[in-house]
XYZ file of C-alpha atoms in Angstrom:
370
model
C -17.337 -5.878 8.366
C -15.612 -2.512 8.109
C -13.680 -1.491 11.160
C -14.089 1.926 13.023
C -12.030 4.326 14.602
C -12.523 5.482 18.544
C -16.010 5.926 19.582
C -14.776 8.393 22.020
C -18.143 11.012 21.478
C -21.010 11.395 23.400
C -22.944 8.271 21.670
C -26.483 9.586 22.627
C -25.610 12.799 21.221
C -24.337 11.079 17.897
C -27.161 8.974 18.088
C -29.763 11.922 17.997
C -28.059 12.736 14.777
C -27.995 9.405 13.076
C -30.536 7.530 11.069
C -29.124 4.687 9.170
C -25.682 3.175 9.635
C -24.416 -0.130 9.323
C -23.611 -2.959 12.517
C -20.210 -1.550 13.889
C -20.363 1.652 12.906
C -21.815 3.813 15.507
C -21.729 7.389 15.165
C -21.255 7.126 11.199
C -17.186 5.916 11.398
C -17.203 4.930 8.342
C -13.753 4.576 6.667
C -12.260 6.435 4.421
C -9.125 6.387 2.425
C -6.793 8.397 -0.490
C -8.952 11.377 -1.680
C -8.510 14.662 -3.348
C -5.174 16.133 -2.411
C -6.279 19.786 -2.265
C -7.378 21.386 0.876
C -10.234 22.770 -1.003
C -13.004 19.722 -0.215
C -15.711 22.305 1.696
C -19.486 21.901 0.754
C -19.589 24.130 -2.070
C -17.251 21.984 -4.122
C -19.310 19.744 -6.660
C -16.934 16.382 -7.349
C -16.438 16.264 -11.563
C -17.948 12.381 -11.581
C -21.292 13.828 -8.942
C -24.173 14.737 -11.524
C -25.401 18.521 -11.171
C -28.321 19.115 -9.480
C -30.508 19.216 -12.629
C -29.016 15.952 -13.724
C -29.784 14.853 -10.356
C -33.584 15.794 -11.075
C -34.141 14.567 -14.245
C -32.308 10.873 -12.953
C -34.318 11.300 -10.277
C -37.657 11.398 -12.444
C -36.766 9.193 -14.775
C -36.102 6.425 -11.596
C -39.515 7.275 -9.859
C -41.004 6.697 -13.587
C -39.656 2.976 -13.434
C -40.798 2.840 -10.248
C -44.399 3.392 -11.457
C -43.847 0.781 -13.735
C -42.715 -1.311 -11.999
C -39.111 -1.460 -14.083
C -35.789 -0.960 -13.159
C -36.003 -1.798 -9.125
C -33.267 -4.194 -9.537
C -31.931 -4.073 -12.787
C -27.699 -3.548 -12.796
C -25.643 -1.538 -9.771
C -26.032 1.364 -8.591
C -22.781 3.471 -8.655
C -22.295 5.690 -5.630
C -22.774 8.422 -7.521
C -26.209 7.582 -8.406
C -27.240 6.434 -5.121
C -28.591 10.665 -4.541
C -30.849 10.132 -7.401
C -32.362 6.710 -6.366
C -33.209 8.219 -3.177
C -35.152 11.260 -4.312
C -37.025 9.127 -6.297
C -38.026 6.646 -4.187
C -36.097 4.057 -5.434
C -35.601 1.994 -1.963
C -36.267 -1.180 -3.124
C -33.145 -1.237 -5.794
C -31.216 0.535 -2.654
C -32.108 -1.925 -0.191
C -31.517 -4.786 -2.958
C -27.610 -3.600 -3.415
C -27.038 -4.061 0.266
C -24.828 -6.105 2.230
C -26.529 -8.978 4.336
C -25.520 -7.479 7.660
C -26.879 -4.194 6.940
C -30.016 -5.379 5.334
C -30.374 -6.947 8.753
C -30.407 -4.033 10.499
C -32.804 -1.633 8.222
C -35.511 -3.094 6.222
C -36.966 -2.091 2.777
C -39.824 -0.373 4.893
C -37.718 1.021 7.418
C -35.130 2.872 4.473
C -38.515 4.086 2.684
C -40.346 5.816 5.683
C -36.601 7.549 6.813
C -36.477 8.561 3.324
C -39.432 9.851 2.752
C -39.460 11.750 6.306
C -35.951 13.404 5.817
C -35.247 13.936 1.985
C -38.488 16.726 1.838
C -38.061 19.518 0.592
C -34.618 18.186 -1.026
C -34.020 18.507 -4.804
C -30.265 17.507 -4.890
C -27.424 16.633 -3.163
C -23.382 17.862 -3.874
C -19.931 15.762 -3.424
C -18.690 16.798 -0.427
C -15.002 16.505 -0.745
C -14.873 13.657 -3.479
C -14.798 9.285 -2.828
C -11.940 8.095 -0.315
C -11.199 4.122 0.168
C -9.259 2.221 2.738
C -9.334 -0.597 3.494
C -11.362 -2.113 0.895
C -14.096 -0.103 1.401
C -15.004 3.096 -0.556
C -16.886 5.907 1.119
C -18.856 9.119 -0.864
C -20.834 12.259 0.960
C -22.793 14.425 -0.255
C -24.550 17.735 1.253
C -28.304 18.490 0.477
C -29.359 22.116 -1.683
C -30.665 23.235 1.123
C -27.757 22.633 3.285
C -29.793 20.793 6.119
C -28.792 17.240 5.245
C -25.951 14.768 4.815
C -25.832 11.655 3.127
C -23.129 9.328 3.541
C -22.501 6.163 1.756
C -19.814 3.235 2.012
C -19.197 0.877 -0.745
C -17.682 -2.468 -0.787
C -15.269 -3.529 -3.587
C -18.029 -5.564 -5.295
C -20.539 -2.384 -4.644
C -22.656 -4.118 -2.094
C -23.803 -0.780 -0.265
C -21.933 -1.439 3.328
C -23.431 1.596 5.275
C -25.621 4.410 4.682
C -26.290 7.797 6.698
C -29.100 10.701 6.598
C -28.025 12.970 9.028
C -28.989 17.035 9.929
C -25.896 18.904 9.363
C -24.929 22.320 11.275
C -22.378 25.025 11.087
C -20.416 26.791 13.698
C -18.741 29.197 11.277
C -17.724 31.557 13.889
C -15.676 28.921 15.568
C -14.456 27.448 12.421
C -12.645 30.449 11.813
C -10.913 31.137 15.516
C -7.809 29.149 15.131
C -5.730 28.483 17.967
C -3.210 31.097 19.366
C -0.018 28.689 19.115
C 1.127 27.107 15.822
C 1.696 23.044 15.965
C 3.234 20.758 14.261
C 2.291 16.932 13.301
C 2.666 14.733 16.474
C 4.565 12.758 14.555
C 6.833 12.116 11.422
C 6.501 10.498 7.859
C 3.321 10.371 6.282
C -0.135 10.219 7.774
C -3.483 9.854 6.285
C -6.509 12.259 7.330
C -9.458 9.322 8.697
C -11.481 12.027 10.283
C -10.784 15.885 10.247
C -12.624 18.677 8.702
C -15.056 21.325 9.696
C -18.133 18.899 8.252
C -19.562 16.266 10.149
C -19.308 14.483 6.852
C -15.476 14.670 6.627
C -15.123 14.651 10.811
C -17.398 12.888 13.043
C -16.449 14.797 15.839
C -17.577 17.987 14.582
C -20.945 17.171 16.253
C -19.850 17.659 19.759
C -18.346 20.878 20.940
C -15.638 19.327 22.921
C -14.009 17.531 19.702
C -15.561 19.532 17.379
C -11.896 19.858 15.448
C -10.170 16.579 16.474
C -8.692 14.550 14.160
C -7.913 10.559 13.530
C -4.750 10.055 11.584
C -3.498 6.318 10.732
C -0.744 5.094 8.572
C -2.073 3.306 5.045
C 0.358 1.739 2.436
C -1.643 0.840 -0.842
C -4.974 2.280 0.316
C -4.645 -0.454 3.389
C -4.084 0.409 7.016
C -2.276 -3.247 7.685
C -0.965 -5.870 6.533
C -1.301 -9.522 7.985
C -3.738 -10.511 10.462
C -5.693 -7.909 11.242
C -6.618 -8.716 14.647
C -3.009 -8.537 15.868
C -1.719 -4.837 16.705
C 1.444 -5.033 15.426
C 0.070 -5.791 11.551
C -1.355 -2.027 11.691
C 1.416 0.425 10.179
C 0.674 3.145 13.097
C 0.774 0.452 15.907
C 4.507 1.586 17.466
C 5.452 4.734 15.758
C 7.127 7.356 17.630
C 4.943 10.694 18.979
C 6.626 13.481 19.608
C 5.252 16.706 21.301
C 3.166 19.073 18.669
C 4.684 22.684 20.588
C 6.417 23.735 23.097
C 4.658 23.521 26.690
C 4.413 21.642 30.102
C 2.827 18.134 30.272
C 0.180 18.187 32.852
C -1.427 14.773 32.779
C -0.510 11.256 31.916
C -2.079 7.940 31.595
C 0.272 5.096 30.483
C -1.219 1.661 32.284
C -4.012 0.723 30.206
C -3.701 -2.487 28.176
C -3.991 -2.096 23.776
C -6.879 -3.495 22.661
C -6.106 -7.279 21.469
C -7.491 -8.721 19.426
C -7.987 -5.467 17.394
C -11.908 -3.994 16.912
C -12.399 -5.232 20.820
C -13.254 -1.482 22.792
C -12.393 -0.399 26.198
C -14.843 2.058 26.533
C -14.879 2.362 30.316
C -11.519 4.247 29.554
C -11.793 6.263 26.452
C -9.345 8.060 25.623
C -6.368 4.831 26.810
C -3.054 6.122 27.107
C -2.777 9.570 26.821
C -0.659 12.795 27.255
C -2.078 16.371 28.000
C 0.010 19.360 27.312
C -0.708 22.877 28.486
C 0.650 25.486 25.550
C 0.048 28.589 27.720
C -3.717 28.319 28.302
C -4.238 25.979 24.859
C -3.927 22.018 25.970
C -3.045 19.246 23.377
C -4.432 15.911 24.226
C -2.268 12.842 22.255
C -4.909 9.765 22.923
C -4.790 5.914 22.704
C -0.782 5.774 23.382
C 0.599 2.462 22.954
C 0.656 1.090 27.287
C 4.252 1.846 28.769
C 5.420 3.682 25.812
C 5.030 7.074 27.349
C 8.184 8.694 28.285
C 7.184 12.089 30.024
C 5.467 12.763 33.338
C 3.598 15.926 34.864
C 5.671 18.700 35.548
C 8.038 18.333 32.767
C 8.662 21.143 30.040
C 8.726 19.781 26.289
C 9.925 21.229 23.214
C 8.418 20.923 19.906
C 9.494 17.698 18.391
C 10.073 15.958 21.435
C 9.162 12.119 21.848
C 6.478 11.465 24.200
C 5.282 7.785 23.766
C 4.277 5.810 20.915
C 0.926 5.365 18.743
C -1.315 2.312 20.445
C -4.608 0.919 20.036
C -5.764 1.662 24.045
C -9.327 2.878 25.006
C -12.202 3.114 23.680
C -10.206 2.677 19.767
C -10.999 -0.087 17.384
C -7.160 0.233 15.308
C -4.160 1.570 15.885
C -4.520 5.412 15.133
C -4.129 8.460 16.992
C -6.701 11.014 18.509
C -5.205 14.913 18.290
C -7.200 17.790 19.564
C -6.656 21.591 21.121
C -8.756 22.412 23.445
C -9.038 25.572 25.459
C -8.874 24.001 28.644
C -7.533 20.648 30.511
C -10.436 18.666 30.830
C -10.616 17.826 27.227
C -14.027 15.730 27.546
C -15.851 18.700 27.968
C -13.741 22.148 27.266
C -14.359 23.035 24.278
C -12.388 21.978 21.253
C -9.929 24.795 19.506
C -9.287 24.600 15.507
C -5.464 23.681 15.196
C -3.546 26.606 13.747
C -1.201 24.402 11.857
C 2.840 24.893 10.679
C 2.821 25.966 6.991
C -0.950 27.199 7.585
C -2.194 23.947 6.131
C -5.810 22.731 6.964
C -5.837 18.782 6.306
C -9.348 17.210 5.941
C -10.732 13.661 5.464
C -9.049 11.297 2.458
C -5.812 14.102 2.567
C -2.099 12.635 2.964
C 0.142 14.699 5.282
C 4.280 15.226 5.038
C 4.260 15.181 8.326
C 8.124 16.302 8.619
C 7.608 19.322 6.155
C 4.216 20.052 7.356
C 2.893 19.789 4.048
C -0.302 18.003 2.696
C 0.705 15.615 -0.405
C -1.004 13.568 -3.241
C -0.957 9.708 -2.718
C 2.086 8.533 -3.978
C 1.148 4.898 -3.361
């Protein structure tokens, strides 16, 4: 079963946006992994291997015509690319054939054709948004309606057993999305860092649904499209679990939380204490929250002034987290469960989004060298 990242949003308000998604994946977490390196993965960018949208239609005819027949409900595996087209025509049954036992489980044949049939009107085709990512073993595709009213959201395992799927309503906050924050930051951190949620999609960030975390990101540490190596219940295989954080700007630290245990074994969720270990820093009237710190590891305490660069703890697995990662988010006040969240104005003016590598130490957004 795939893992997830924190569950840290409002899960009624996620829910209300949600129709299909696999056990253990609340609030569509579905993993990601090594994407497109270029920062230019917005909605409006078709991937090369996604059929246009009057490919789309014609596949899409052609399936509903073997689905009058009768031919073709089963017959070879669906690609994630064509899993648009099967959908618009009505193709549930080969859909619900191709997936995994767990999450046939939770959504029958019946229940996948009535959500279809309710949400894709009025939809002729769908774009890539932002091209495939994997991690993990586990290969994830979204796509963004013609209309630009509806995501879809697949996850793939390696033998192409369809893992998860997600229908969801998509909005825009464009005036937001453009208001970046008044201070520049840096990375939390050093080395390289891979993008698991961040973007101004709900597709490529799952927080962008709720104001206060609208632009928070989750950033991990993979190594051969894997996040650890060993036994994966055990903290210490993750390659994030322990690695220094250091203060993203200048400012003072106003809050601290550095008691609460890491979650062990790994995918069991504290979420009576969501955010776990953290450090708040006010940046003149902007405040940085640095979330599931490793317990003991942090080194600062309200009151003190910290430069840019500074360490402040280490990455954990505490809270309401299922791995070893770290939760990074401006907001424009202290209280950074309901403020509202900030778009990070970022060193070198990059934008990282979902499936992106980041130099952290140069501040610069790299291809996957693995």
């Amino acid at each position: 079963m795939p893992i997830t990242l924190n569950r840290w949003t409002n899960k009624q308000q996620i829910r209300q946006r949600n129709v299909l998604f696999a056990s253990g994946i609340l609030a569509a977490i579905l993993l990601a992994g090594c994407g497109q390196e270029s920062t230019d993965n917005d909605p409006g960018t078709t991937n090369d291997n996604t059929p246009t949208a009057s490919q789309q239609t014609k596949e899409a005819a052609d399936m509903k015509n073997n689905n009058d027949t009768g031919e073709n409900s089963t017959a070879g595996k669906l690609q994630a690319k064509d899993i648009p087209a099967a959908l618009l025509a009505g193709n549930t049954s080969r859909i619900h054939a191709q997936m995994t036992d767990d999450f046939k489980q939770m959504v029958s044949e019946e229940d996948l054709q009535s959500t279809a049939r309710s949400m894709l009107q009025g939809v002729q085709s769908f774009q890539s948004v932002g091209g495939s990512s994997e991690l993990n073993g586990y290969r994830q595709d979204s796509w963004l309606s013609d209309n630009g009213k509806l995501g879809l959201t697949t996850m793939l395992d390696k033998q192409d057993r369809i893992a998860a799927m997600q229908l969801q309503p998509v909005e825009s906050f464009p005036a937001t999305d453009k208001s970046l924050s008044k201070t520049t930051y840096r990375m939390p951190f050093d080395g390289e860092w891979y993008v698991f949620w961040g973007g101004t999609n709900v597709m490529q960030n799952y927080h962008y649904a709720v104001e206060s975390q609208r632009y928070a990101y989750d950033l991990v540490q993979s190594k051969k499209r894997m996040s650890y190596s060993g036994d994966p219940k055990k903290n210490e295989s993750y390659y994030a679990f322990g690695q220094p954080v250091l203060a993203p700007a200048d400012g003072k630290v106003v809050s601290v939380v550095n008691t609460i245990a890491d979650n062990e074994p790994v995918g069991v969720m504290n979420p009576k204490q969501p955010g776990g270990n953290m450090v708040v820093i006010d940046h003149g009237g902007e405040y940085s929250m640095l979330a599931h710190l490793q317990k003991g590891s942090v080194t600062v305490k309200p009151g003190d002034s910290v430069q840019a660069g500074d360490p402040i703890g280490k990455v954990g697995n505490s809270g309401n987290s299922s791995e070893a990662h770290m939760h990074f988010q401006v907001s424009d006040g202290p209280d950074l469960m309901t403020n509202k969240s900030i778009r990070i104005r970022w060193k070198n003016d990059i934008q990282p989004v979902k499936g992106q590598i980041v130099d952290a130490s140069s501040s610069q957004i790299i291809q996957d060298s693995e």
